[in-house]
Amino acid sequence: MSVKEKKVPPKLNKYMHARNPYRTPPSFKKLASVYPEFRPYCSYDVGGKVHLDFKDPKALRALTTCLLHQDFDLKVTIPDDRLVPTLPLRLNYLLWIEDLLMHAAHCETSDVIVVVDIGTGASCVYPLLAARKLGWNLVATETDNINFTAATTNVNNNDLQDNIIVKKVDDKTVLQGVLDDADIHKQMYLKKKEVNDNNDDDDDDDDDEVMSELNNTPSDTPCKHTDGDDNKSMKYMFDFTMCNPPFFSSEEETDSMKKSKKQRGEPISSPTGCIHEKVTTGGEVTFITQMVEESHKFKSKVRIRSTRDGQGNYRT
Ligand code: SAH
């Protein structure tokens, strides 16, 4: 008798990127055998198959943190009442960005890629995965104190401070104060320069000149070094902005999440996260509109601007 291959339900698989490792679902049995903290949430049927209660937020948290460790060597702590990211979906977004950078923007795998993640959450999941799996550099923004502290701790616990800057931002803005932050520019410029221009041994004066220019450049004006540089990866300070915004305009509206998940074929898992992670004045339309308006001012500094929406679509 042939061994049956474990497959993702067709409806869900339709939404999985071809390179998403979770097209083959993780083995809960293996996870339970390796991670004692995962075991309390498992039940076993008569055939020995392991089941997880997707309605229990603690079970979801254990699943995500154990998978992050098992599959990406990431040690992540998520505070009790905060959003627990679903890894297959988070990977989809990153892999889609990777495709766009390679095919639309013609980036090389050796280029220094700088991505801005707006609203990184307590887990800091996109930056951690992108830094560890894809070698990118990231600026992660967050308005919430608890999420900011947890995200910073997660970055530090994985020794990724060199790749990821976590910035606490004001909730009145989305990109303003981030894309024009002189310290961020300096760190990312030096990273790009170090790798792309490592044969230039007389670059100290040049760097000073560029930094003084960056500090005095209005947000909508291209920088001299970005305009004139022939090197593709030096052309833009930021290669990509990404965002998984708060989708809802009210607590009541969050109930619609279950419905849209069902339509997308996702397992109906318990919603996690506190209210201000999911709700923003005016909902996602107002948030994304503000992001588009602000990002327009920085179009010369950002190669591709994107966001996820509440229907699970990715938009550039
Ligand atoms: N990126 C994470 C979290 C998404 S939830 C994930 O995908 O799992 C949305 C996050 O955006 C919340 O953590 C919320 O605190 C944060 N947020 C809300 N308004 C923001 C703003 N103006 N700038 C940055 N972050 C914001």
mmCIF file of C-alpha atoms and ligand atoms in Angstrom:
data_model
loop_
_atom_site.group_PDB
_atom_site.id
_atom_site.type_symbol
_atom_site.label_atom_id
_atom_site.label_comp_id
_atom_site.label_asym_id
_atom_site.label_seq_id
_atom_site.Cartn_x
_atom_site.Cartn_y
_atom_site.Cartn_z
ATOM 1 C CA MET A 1 0.000 0.000 0.000
ATOM 2 C CA SER A 2 1.387 3.366 -0.893
ATOM 3 C CA VAL A 3 2.132 5.793 1.896
ATOM 4 C CA LYS A 4 -0.285 8.711 1.734
ATOM 5 C CA GLU A 5 1.462 12.062 1.480
ATOM 6 C CA LYS A 6 0.193 14.582 4.006
ATOM 7 C CA LYS A 7 -1.203 17.487 2.021
ATOM 8 C CA VAL A 8 -2.520 20.937 2.790
ATOM 9 C CA PRO A 9 -6.275 21.147 2.013
ATOM 10 C CA PRO A 10 -6.560 22.315 -1.634
ATOM 11 C CA LYS A 11 -8.405 25.496 -0.682
ATOM 12 C CA LEU A 12 -5.609 26.564 1.668
ATOM 13 C CA ASN A 13 -2.820 25.391 -0.631
ATOM 14 C CA LYS A 14 -4.170 27.729 -3.310
ATOM 15 C CA TYR A 15 -2.976 30.613 -1.130
ATOM 16 C CA MET A 16 0.476 29.203 -0.441
ATOM 17 C CA HIS A 17 3.497 30.522 -2.297
ATOM 18 C CA ALA A 18 5.302 27.817 -4.279
ATOM 19 C CA ARG A 19 8.417 28.207 -2.095
ATOM 20 C CA ASN A 20 6.477 28.266 1.174
ATOM 21 C CA PRO A 21 7.878 25.408 3.273
ATOM 22 C CA TYR A 22 4.472 25.007 4.966
ATOM 23 C CA ARG A 23 2.887 23.701 1.769
ATOM 24 C CA THR A 24 3.791 20.515 3.557
ATOM 25 C CA PRO A 25 2.175 20.970 6.960
ATOM 26 C CA PRO A 26 4.397 20.628 10.015
ATOM 27 C CA SER A 27 4.218 17.385 11.975
ATOM 28 C CA PHE A 28 2.579 18.072 15.335
ATOM 29 C CA LYS A 29 3.807 14.682 16.493
ATOM 30 C CA LYS A 30 7.418 15.661 15.856
ATOM 31 C CA LEU A 31 6.912 19.070 17.415
ATOM 32 C CA ALA A 32 5.405 17.480 20.548
ATOM 33 C CA SER A 33 8.293 15.040 20.825
ATOM 34 C CA VAL A 34 10.903 17.837 20.694
ATOM 35 C CA TYR A 35 9.147 20.695 22.543
ATOM 36 C CA PRO A 36 7.724 19.917 26.020
ATOM 37 C CA GLU A 37 5.993 23.332 26.021
ATOM 38 C CA PHE A 38 3.933 22.252 22.985
ATOM 39 C CA ARG A 39 2.727 18.953 24.527
ATOM 40 C CA PRO A 40 0.072 20.298 26.934
ATOM 41 C CA TYR A 41 -1.934 21.565 23.951
ATOM 42 C CA CYS A 42 -1.928 18.273 22.073
ATOM 43 C CA SER A 43 -4.506 15.520 22.154
ATOM 44 C CA TYR A 44 -4.021 12.061 20.675
ATOM 45 C CA ASP A 45 -6.658 10.028 18.859
ATOM 46 C CA VAL A 46 -6.852 6.221 18.884
ATOM 47 C CA GLY A 47 -4.622 6.057 15.830
ATOM 48 C CA GLY A 48 -1.940 8.073 17.634
ATOM 49 C CA LYS A 49 -2.547 11.161 15.482
ATOM 50 C CA VAL A 50 -1.817 14.431 17.264
ATOM 51 C CA HIS A 51 -4.450 17.186 17.238
ATOM 52 C CA LEU A 52 -4.183 20.809 18.300
ATOM 53 C CA ASP A 53 -6.990 22.979 19.619
ATOM 54 C CA PHE A 54 -6.883 25.944 17.249
ATOM 55 C CA LYS A 55 -9.430 27.726 19.418
ATOM 56 C CA ASP A 56 -6.933 28.030 22.286
ATOM 57 C CA PRO A 57 -4.685 31.126 21.899
ATOM 58 C CA LYS A 58 -2.049 29.480 24.129
ATOM 59 C CA ALA A 59 -1.905 26.497 21.775
ATOM 60 C CA LEU A 60 -1.484 28.862 18.806
ATOM 61 C CA ARG A 61 1.288 30.737 20.614
ATOM 62 C CA ALA A 62 3.100 27.479 21.423
ATOM 63 C CA LEU A 63 2.718 26.312 17.801
ATOM 64 C CA THR A 64 4.160 29.534 16.352
ATOM 65 C CA THR A 65 7.062 29.886 18.792
ATOM 66 C CA CYS A 66 8.030 26.195 18.500
ATOM 67 C CA LEU A 67 7.906 26.331 14.683
ATOM 68 C CA LEU A 68 9.987 29.527 14.660
ATOM 69 C CA HIS A 69 12.586 27.702 16.702
ATOM 70 C CA GLN A 70 12.444 24.378 14.877
ATOM 71 C CA ASP A 71 12.374 25.753 11.327
ATOM 72 C CA PHE A 72 14.221 29.087 11.591
ATOM 73 C CA ASP A 73 16.349 28.802 14.719
ATOM 74 C CA LEU A 74 14.523 31.824 16.182
ATOM 75 C CA LYS A 75 13.812 32.208 19.902
ATOM 76 C CA VAL A 76 10.644 34.290 20.113
ATOM 77 C CA THR A 77 8.525 35.299 23.091
ATOM 78 C CA ILE A 78 5.022 36.683 22.568
ATOM 79 C CA PRO A 79 3.272 38.315 25.564
ATOM 80 C CA ASP A 80 -0.008 36.675 26.589
ATOM 81 C CA ASP A 81 -2.556 39.037 25.081
ATOM 82 C CA ARG A 82 -0.691 39.930 21.876
ATOM 83 C CA LEU A 83 -1.164 38.903 18.271
ATOM 84 C CA VAL A 84 0.172 35.458 17.406
ATOM 85 C CA PRO A 85 1.296 35.432 13.766
ATOM 86 C CA THR A 86 0.343 32.557 11.471
ATOM 87 C CA LEU A 87 3.677 31.585 9.960
ATOM 88 C CA PRO A 88 2.573 30.277 6.531
ATOM 89 C CA LEU A 89 0.815 33.587 5.802
ATOM 90 C CA ARG A 90 3.723 35.703 7.025
ATOM 91 C CA LEU A 91 6.102 33.696 4.832
ATOM 92 C CA ASN A 92 3.815 34.174 1.824
ATOM 93 C CA TYR A 93 4.199 37.962 2.047
ATOM 94 C CA LEU A 94 7.994 37.764 2.352
ATOM 95 C CA LEU A 95 8.301 35.337 -0.553
ATOM 96 C CA TRP A 96 6.081 37.550 -2.701
ATOM 97 C CA ILE A 97 8.355 40.517 -1.882
ATOM 98 C CA GLU A 98 11.374 38.409 -2.745
ATOM 99 C CA ASP A 99 9.807 37.620 -6.152
ATOM 100 C CA LEU A 100 9.098 41.296 -6.831
ATOM 101 C CA LEU A 101 12.608 42.326 -5.870
ATOM 102 C CA MET A 102 14.157 39.675 -8.093
ATOM 103 C CA HIS A 103 11.881 39.906 -11.118
ATOM 104 C CA ALA A 104 10.417 43.423 -11.122
ATOM 105 C CA ALA A 105 13.309 45.325 -9.557
ATOM 106 C CA HIS A 106 16.093 43.043 -10.883
ATOM 107 C CA CYS A 107 17.862 42.887 -7.540
ATOM 108 C CA GLU A 108 20.670 40.379 -7.143
ATOM 109 C CA THR A 109 20.783 38.001 -4.210
ATOM 110 C CA SER A 110 24.076 39.678 -3.233
ATOM 111 C CA ASP A 111 22.461 43.150 -3.017
ATOM 112 C CA VAL A 112 21.928 44.682 0.398
ATOM 113 C CA ILE A 113 18.149 44.768 0.749
ATOM 114 C CA VAL A 114 16.526 47.225 3.163
ATOM 115 C CA VAL A 115 12.853 46.719 4.052
ATOM 116 C CA VAL A 116 10.585 48.769 6.333
ATOM 117 C CA ASP A 117 7.941 46.799 8.272
ATOM 118 C CA ILE A 118 5.191 49.131 9.483
ATOM 119 C CA GLY A 119 3.579 47.864 12.702
ATOM 120 C CA THR A 120 5.871 44.967 13.480
ATOM 121 C CA GLY A 121 3.933 43.589 16.472
ATOM 122 C CA ALA A 122 5.337 41.997 19.630
ATOM 123 C CA SER A 123 6.706 39.009 17.733
ATOM 124 C CA CYS A 124 8.579 41.157 15.185
ATOM 125 C CA VAL A 125 7.833 38.217 12.925
ATOM 126 C CA TYR A 126 8.467 39.676 9.460
ATOM 127 C CA PRO A 127 11.833 41.245 10.322
ATOM 128 C CA LEU A 128 13.061 38.168 12.216
ATOM 129 C CA LEU A 129 12.124 35.796 9.389
ATOM 130 C CA ALA A 130 13.419 38.143 6.691
ATOM 131 C CA ALA A 131 16.741 38.711 8.445
ATOM 132 C CA ARG A 132 17.288 35.039 9.293
ATOM 133 C CA LYS A 133 15.913 33.398 6.140
ATOM 134 C CA LEU A 134 16.655 35.997 3.477
ATOM 135 C CA GLY A 135 19.518 38.036 4.946
ATOM 136 C CA TRP A 136 17.695 41.368 4.591
ATOM 137 C CA ASN A 137 18.079 44.467 6.748
ATOM 138 C CA LEU A 138 14.948 45.851 8.290
ATOM 139 C CA VAL A 139 13.473 48.856 10.002
ATOM 140 C CA ALA A 140 10.547 47.740 12.182
ATOM 141 C CA THR A 141 8.114 50.363 13.490
ATOM 142 C CA GLU A 142 5.655 50.075 16.346
ATOM 143 C CA THR A 143 3.382 52.452 18.254
ATOM 144 C CA ASP A 144 2.490 50.215 21.176
ATOM 145 C CA ASN A 145 4.863 50.206 24.173
ATOM 146 C CA ILE A 146 4.443 46.536 25.042
ATOM 147 C CA ASN A 147 4.895 45.447 21.429
ATOM 148 C CA PHE A 148 7.894 47.715 20.988
ATOM 149 C CA THR A 149 9.612 46.286 24.081
ATOM 150 C CA ALA A 150 8.793 42.688 23.140
ATOM 151 C CA ALA A 151 9.957 43.206 19.532
ATOM 152 C CA THR A 152 13.248 44.738 20.727
ATOM 153 C CA THR A 153 13.789 41.834 23.129
ATOM 154 C CA ASN A 154 13.102 39.306 20.366
ATOM 155 C CA VAL A 155 15.616 40.993 18.077
ATOM 156 C CA ASN A 156 18.261 41.098 20.830
ATOM 157 C CA ASN A 157 17.642 37.491 21.918
ATOM 158 C CA ASN A 158 18.427 36.369 18.380
ATOM 159 C CA ASP A 159 21.487 38.594 17.966
ATOM 160 C CA LEU A 160 19.916 40.342 15.000
ATOM 161 C CA GLN A 161 20.490 43.929 16.200
ATOM 162 C CA ASP A 162 22.877 44.425 13.299
ATOM 163 C CA ASN A 163 20.143 43.634 10.797
ATOM 164 C CA ILE A 164 17.040 45.013 12.467
ATOM 165 C CA ILE A 165 16.306 48.481 13.874
ATOM 166 C CA VAL A 166 13.110 48.611 15.967
ATOM 167 C CA LYS A 167 11.730 52.138 16.153
ATOM 168 C CA LYS A 168 8.985 53.392 18.447
ATOM 169 C CA VAL A 169 6.766 55.748 16.458
ATOM 170 C CA ASP A 170 3.863 58.113 16.993
ATOM 171 C CA ASP A 171 0.422 56.753 16.069
ATOM 172 C CA LYS A 172 -0.424 59.937 14.153
ATOM 173 C CA THR A 173 1.962 58.992 11.359
ATOM 174 C CA VAL A 174 2.840 55.899 9.364
ATOM 175 C CA LEU A 175 6.012 56.627 7.398
ATOM 176 C CA GLN A 176 6.835 60.209 8.320
ATOM 177 C CA GLY A 177 9.563 60.202 10.939
ATOM 178 C CA VAL A 178 10.802 56.812 9.717
ATOM 179 C CA LEU A 179 11.749 57.225 6.063
ATOM 180 C CA ASP A 180 13.253 60.632 6.856
ATOM 181 C CA ASP A 181 15.042 59.587 10.061
ATOM 182 C CA ALA A 182 18.690 60.626 9.664
ATOM 183 C CA ASP A 183 20.031 57.890 11.996
ATOM 184 C CA ILE A 184 18.228 55.187 10.052
ATOM 185 C CA HIS A 185 19.495 56.626 6.767
ATOM 186 C CA LYS A 186 23.029 56.656 8.090
ATOM 187 C CA GLN A 187 22.967 53.039 9.285
ATOM 188 C CA MET A 188 21.380 51.719 6.110
ATOM 189 C CA TYR A 189 23.500 53.844 3.808
ATOM 190 C CA LEU A 190 26.673 52.572 5.464
ATOM 191 C CA LYS A 191 25.473 48.964 5.152
ATOM 192 C CA LYS A 192 24.767 49.351 1.446
ATOM 193 C CA LYS A 193 28.010 51.178 0.927
ATOM 194 C CA GLU A 194 30.101 48.622 2.815
ATOM 195 C CA VAL A 195 28.934 45.734 0.674
ATOM 196 C CA ASN A 196 28.451 47.454 -2.659
ATOM 197 C CA ASP A 197 31.465 49.658 -2.631
ATOM 198 C CA ASN A 198 34.016 47.765 -0.599
ATOM 199 C CA ASN A 199 36.800 48.509 -3.056
ATOM 200 C CA ASP A 200 36.585 52.231 -2.395
ATOM 201 C CA ASP A 201 39.196 52.808 0.311
ATOM 202 C CA ASP A 202 38.807 56.586 0.470
ATOM 203 C CA ASP A 203 35.180 56.801 1.453
ATOM 204 C CA ASP A 204 35.258 58.598 4.834
ATOM 205 C CA ASP A 205 34.995 62.117 3.397
ATOM 206 C CA ASP A 206 32.428 60.895 0.920
ATOM 207 C CA ASP A 207 30.288 59.424 3.743
ATOM 208 C CA ASP A 208 30.450 62.655 5.728
ATOM 209 C CA GLU A 209 29.331 64.589 2.695
ATOM 210 C CA VAL A 210 26.439 62.194 2.023
ATOM 211 C CA MET A 211 25.353 62.253 5.663
ATOM 212 C CA SER A 212 25.344 66.014 5.826
ATOM 213 C CA GLU A 213 23.291 66.008 2.647
ATOM 214 C CA LEU A 214 20.849 63.428 4.063
ATOM 215 C CA ASN A 215 20.305 65.511 7.168
ATOM 216 C CA ASN A 216 19.422 68.530 5.062
ATOM 217 C CA THR A 217 17.440 66.868 2.292
ATOM 218 C CA PRO A 218 13.669 67.446 2.195
ATOM 219 C CA SER A 219 11.778 64.146 2.168
ATOM 220 C CA ASP A 220 10.604 64.474 -1.431
ATOM 221 C CA THR A 221 13.968 65.291 -2.966
ATOM 222 C CA PRO A 222 16.179 62.479 -4.252
ATOM 223 C CA CYS A 223 19.573 62.357 -2.552
ATOM 224 C CA LYS A 224 22.613 63.053 -4.699
ATOM 225 C CA HIS A 225 24.163 59.693 -3.896
ATOM 226 C CA THR A 226 20.993 57.808 -4.759
ATOM 227 C CA ASP A 227 20.386 59.637 -8.014
ATOM 228 C CA GLY A 228 23.812 59.578 -9.455
ATOM 229 C CA ASP A 229 24.941 56.134 -8.388
ATOM 230 C CA ASP A 230 25.084 53.552 -11.151
ATOM 231 C CA ASN A 231 24.820 50.724 -8.679
ATOM 232 C CA LYS A 232 21.202 49.461 -8.689
ATOM 233 C CA SER A 233 21.079 48.573 -5.021
ATOM 234 C CA MET A 234 22.375 52.021 -4.020
ATOM 235 C CA LYS A 235 19.731 53.769 -6.044
ATOM 236 C CA TYR A 236 17.071 53.611 -3.332
ATOM 237 C CA MET A 237 17.637 53.928 0.398
ATOM 238 C CA PHE A 238 14.707 51.550 1.052
ATOM 239 C CA ASP A 239 13.907 48.663 -1.270
ATOM 240 C CA PHE A 240 10.484 47.845 0.085
ATOM 241 C CA THR A 241 7.899 48.975 2.610
ATOM 242 C CA MET A 242 5.517 46.346 3.939
ATOM 243 C CA CYS A 243 2.589 46.448 6.332
ATOM 244 C CA ASN A 244 0.026 44.207 7.968
ATOM 245 C CA PRO A 245 -2.189 47.029 9.223
ATOM 246 C CA PRO A 246 -4.846 47.079 11.933
ATOM 247 C CA PHE A 247 -7.812 46.117 9.761
ATOM 248 C CA PHE A 248 -10.868 47.144 11.732
ATOM 249 C CA SER A 249 -12.570 50.393 12.672
ATOM 250 C CA SER A 250 -14.330 48.958 15.724
ATOM 251 C CA GLU A 251 -14.324 45.973 18.061
ATOM 252 C CA GLU A 252 -17.639 44.736 16.603
ATOM 253 C CA GLU A 253 -16.136 44.688 13.132
ATOM 254 C CA THR A 254 -13.465 42.191 14.241
ATOM 255 C CA ASP A 255 -16.188 39.479 14.154
ATOM 256 C CA SER A 256 -16.084 39.673 10.373
ATOM 257 C CA MET A 257 -12.553 38.246 10.557
ATOM 258 C CA LYS A 258 -13.925 34.739 11.106
ATOM 259 C CA LYS A 259 -16.065 35.058 7.983
ATOM 260 C CA SER A 260 -13.242 36.219 5.724
ATOM 261 C CA LYS A 261 -10.954 33.492 7.033
ATOM 262 C CA LYS A 262 -13.575 30.899 6.144
ATOM 263 C CA GLN A 263 -13.794 32.311 2.627
ATOM 264 C CA ARG A 264 -10.002 32.086 2.284
ATOM 265 C CA GLY A 265 -10.014 28.458 3.399
ATOM 266 C CA GLU A 266 -7.920 29.129 6.489
ATOM 267 C CA PRO A 267 -8.484 27.066 9.606
ATOM 268 C CA ILE A 268 -10.884 28.813 11.936
ATOM 269 C CA SER A 269 -8.473 29.542 14.728
ATOM 270 C CA SER A 270 -9.146 31.668 17.736
ATOM 271 C CA PRO A 271 -8.415 35.366 17.089
ATOM 272 C CA THR A 272 -5.426 36.544 19.076
ATOM 273 C CA GLY A 273 -4.145 40.015 19.883
ATOM 274 C CA CYS A 274 -5.360 43.021 21.830
ATOM 275 C CA ILE A 275 -7.827 45.551 20.525
ATOM 276 C CA HIS A 276 -5.423 48.291 19.378
ATOM 277 C CA GLU A 277 -3.469 45.770 17.310
ATOM 278 C CA LYS A 278 -6.597 45.117 15.282
ATOM 279 C CA VAL A 279 -8.567 48.352 15.487
ATOM 280 C CA THR A 280 -7.606 51.802 14.223
ATOM 281 C CA THR A 281 -9.707 54.928 13.660
ATOM 282 C CA GLY A 282 -11.309 54.562 10.240
ATOM 283 C CA GLY A 283 -10.063 50.979 9.846
ATOM 284 C CA GLU A 284 -7.644 49.754 7.207
ATOM 285 C CA VAL A 285 -8.972 52.123 4.525
ATOM 286 C CA THR A 286 -7.964 55.206 6.524
ATOM 287 C CA PHE A 287 -4.668 53.633 7.606
ATOM 288 C CA ILE A 288 -3.675 52.556 4.089
ATOM 289 C CA THR A 289 -4.815 55.865 2.585
ATOM 290 C CA GLN A 290 -2.577 57.740 5.022
ATOM 291 C CA MET A 291 0.279 55.372 4.216
ATOM 292 C CA VAL A 292 -0.154 55.936 0.469
ATOM 293 C CA GLU A 293 -0.262 59.720 0.941
ATOM 294 C CA GLU A 294 2.811 59.760 3.143
ATOM 295 C CA SER A 295 4.728 57.313 0.977
ATOM 296 C CA HIS A 296 4.150 59.514 -2.058
ATOM 297 C CA LYS A 297 6.414 62.096 -0.435
ATOM 298 C CA PHE A 298 9.169 59.521 -0.243
ATOM 299 C CA LYS A 299 8.811 57.987 -3.684
ATOM 300 C CA SER A 300 12.397 58.774 -4.597
ATOM 301 C CA LYS A 301 13.669 56.905 -1.546
ATOM 302 C CA VAL A 302 11.547 53.735 -1.749
ATOM 303 C CA ARG A 303 11.744 51.260 -4.610
ATOM 304 C CA ILE A 304 8.423 49.414 -3.982
ATOM 305 C CA ARG A 305 5.649 50.255 -1.493
ATOM 306 C CA SER A 306 3.187 47.597 -0.397
ATOM 307 C CA THR A 307 0.598 46.517 2.147
ATOM 308 C CA ARG A 308 -1.546 43.572 3.058
ATOM 309 C CA ASP A 309 -5.297 44.122 3.404
ATOM 310 C CA GLY A 310 -8.041 42.514 5.467
ATOM 311 C CA GLN A 311 -9.036 40.205 2.594
ATOM 312 C CA GLY A 312 -5.580 38.661 2.578
ATOM 313 C CA ASN A 313 -4.481 40.483 -0.629
ATOM 314 C CA TYR A 314 -1.045 42.029 -1.073
ATOM 315 C CA ARG A 315 -1.018 45.393 -2.811
ATOM 316 C CA THR A 316 1.784 47.536 -4.214
HETATM 317 N N1 SAH B 1 3.257 42.796 11.754
HETATM 318 C C1 SAH B 1 2.680 42.027 12.829
HETATM 319 C C2 SAH B 1 1.629 42.798 13.628
HETATM 320 C C3 SAH B 1 0.464 43.331 12.816
HETATM 321 S S1 SAH B 1 -0.825 44.042 13.837
HETATM 322 C C4 SAH B 1 2.107 40.746 12.266
HETATM 323 O O1 SAH B 1 1.869 40.686 11.064
HETATM 324 O O2 SAH B 1 1.888 39.811 13.020
HETATM 325 C C5 SAH B 1 -0.640 45.752 13.500
HETATM 326 C C6 SAH B 1 0.426 46.409 14.367
HETATM 327 O O3 SAH B 1 0.569 47.767 13.941
HETATM 328 C C7 SAH B 1 0.091 46.458 15.853
HETATM 329 O O4 SAH B 1 1.147 45.918 16.575
HETATM 330 C C8 SAH B 1 -0.089 47.964 16.155
HETATM 331 O O5 SAH B 1 0.343 48.304 17.459
HETATM 332 C C9 SAH B 1 0.791 48.579 15.083
HETATM 333 N N2 SAH B 1 0.454 49.955 14.665
HETATM 334 C C10 SAH B 1 -0.752 50.581 14.649
HETATM 335 N N3 SAH B 1 -0.651 51.824 14.144
HETATM 336 C C11 SAH B 1 0.651 52.005 13.800
HETATM 337 C C12 SAH B 1 1.403 53.085 13.213
HETATM 338 N N4 SAH B 1 0.828 54.238 12.876
HETATM 339 N N5 SAH B 1 2.737 52.891 13.010
HETATM 340 C C13 SAH B 1 3.335 51.721 13.357
HETATM 341 N N6 SAH B 1 2.675 50.673 13.929
HETATM 342 C C14 SAH B 1 1.360 50.810 14.130
#
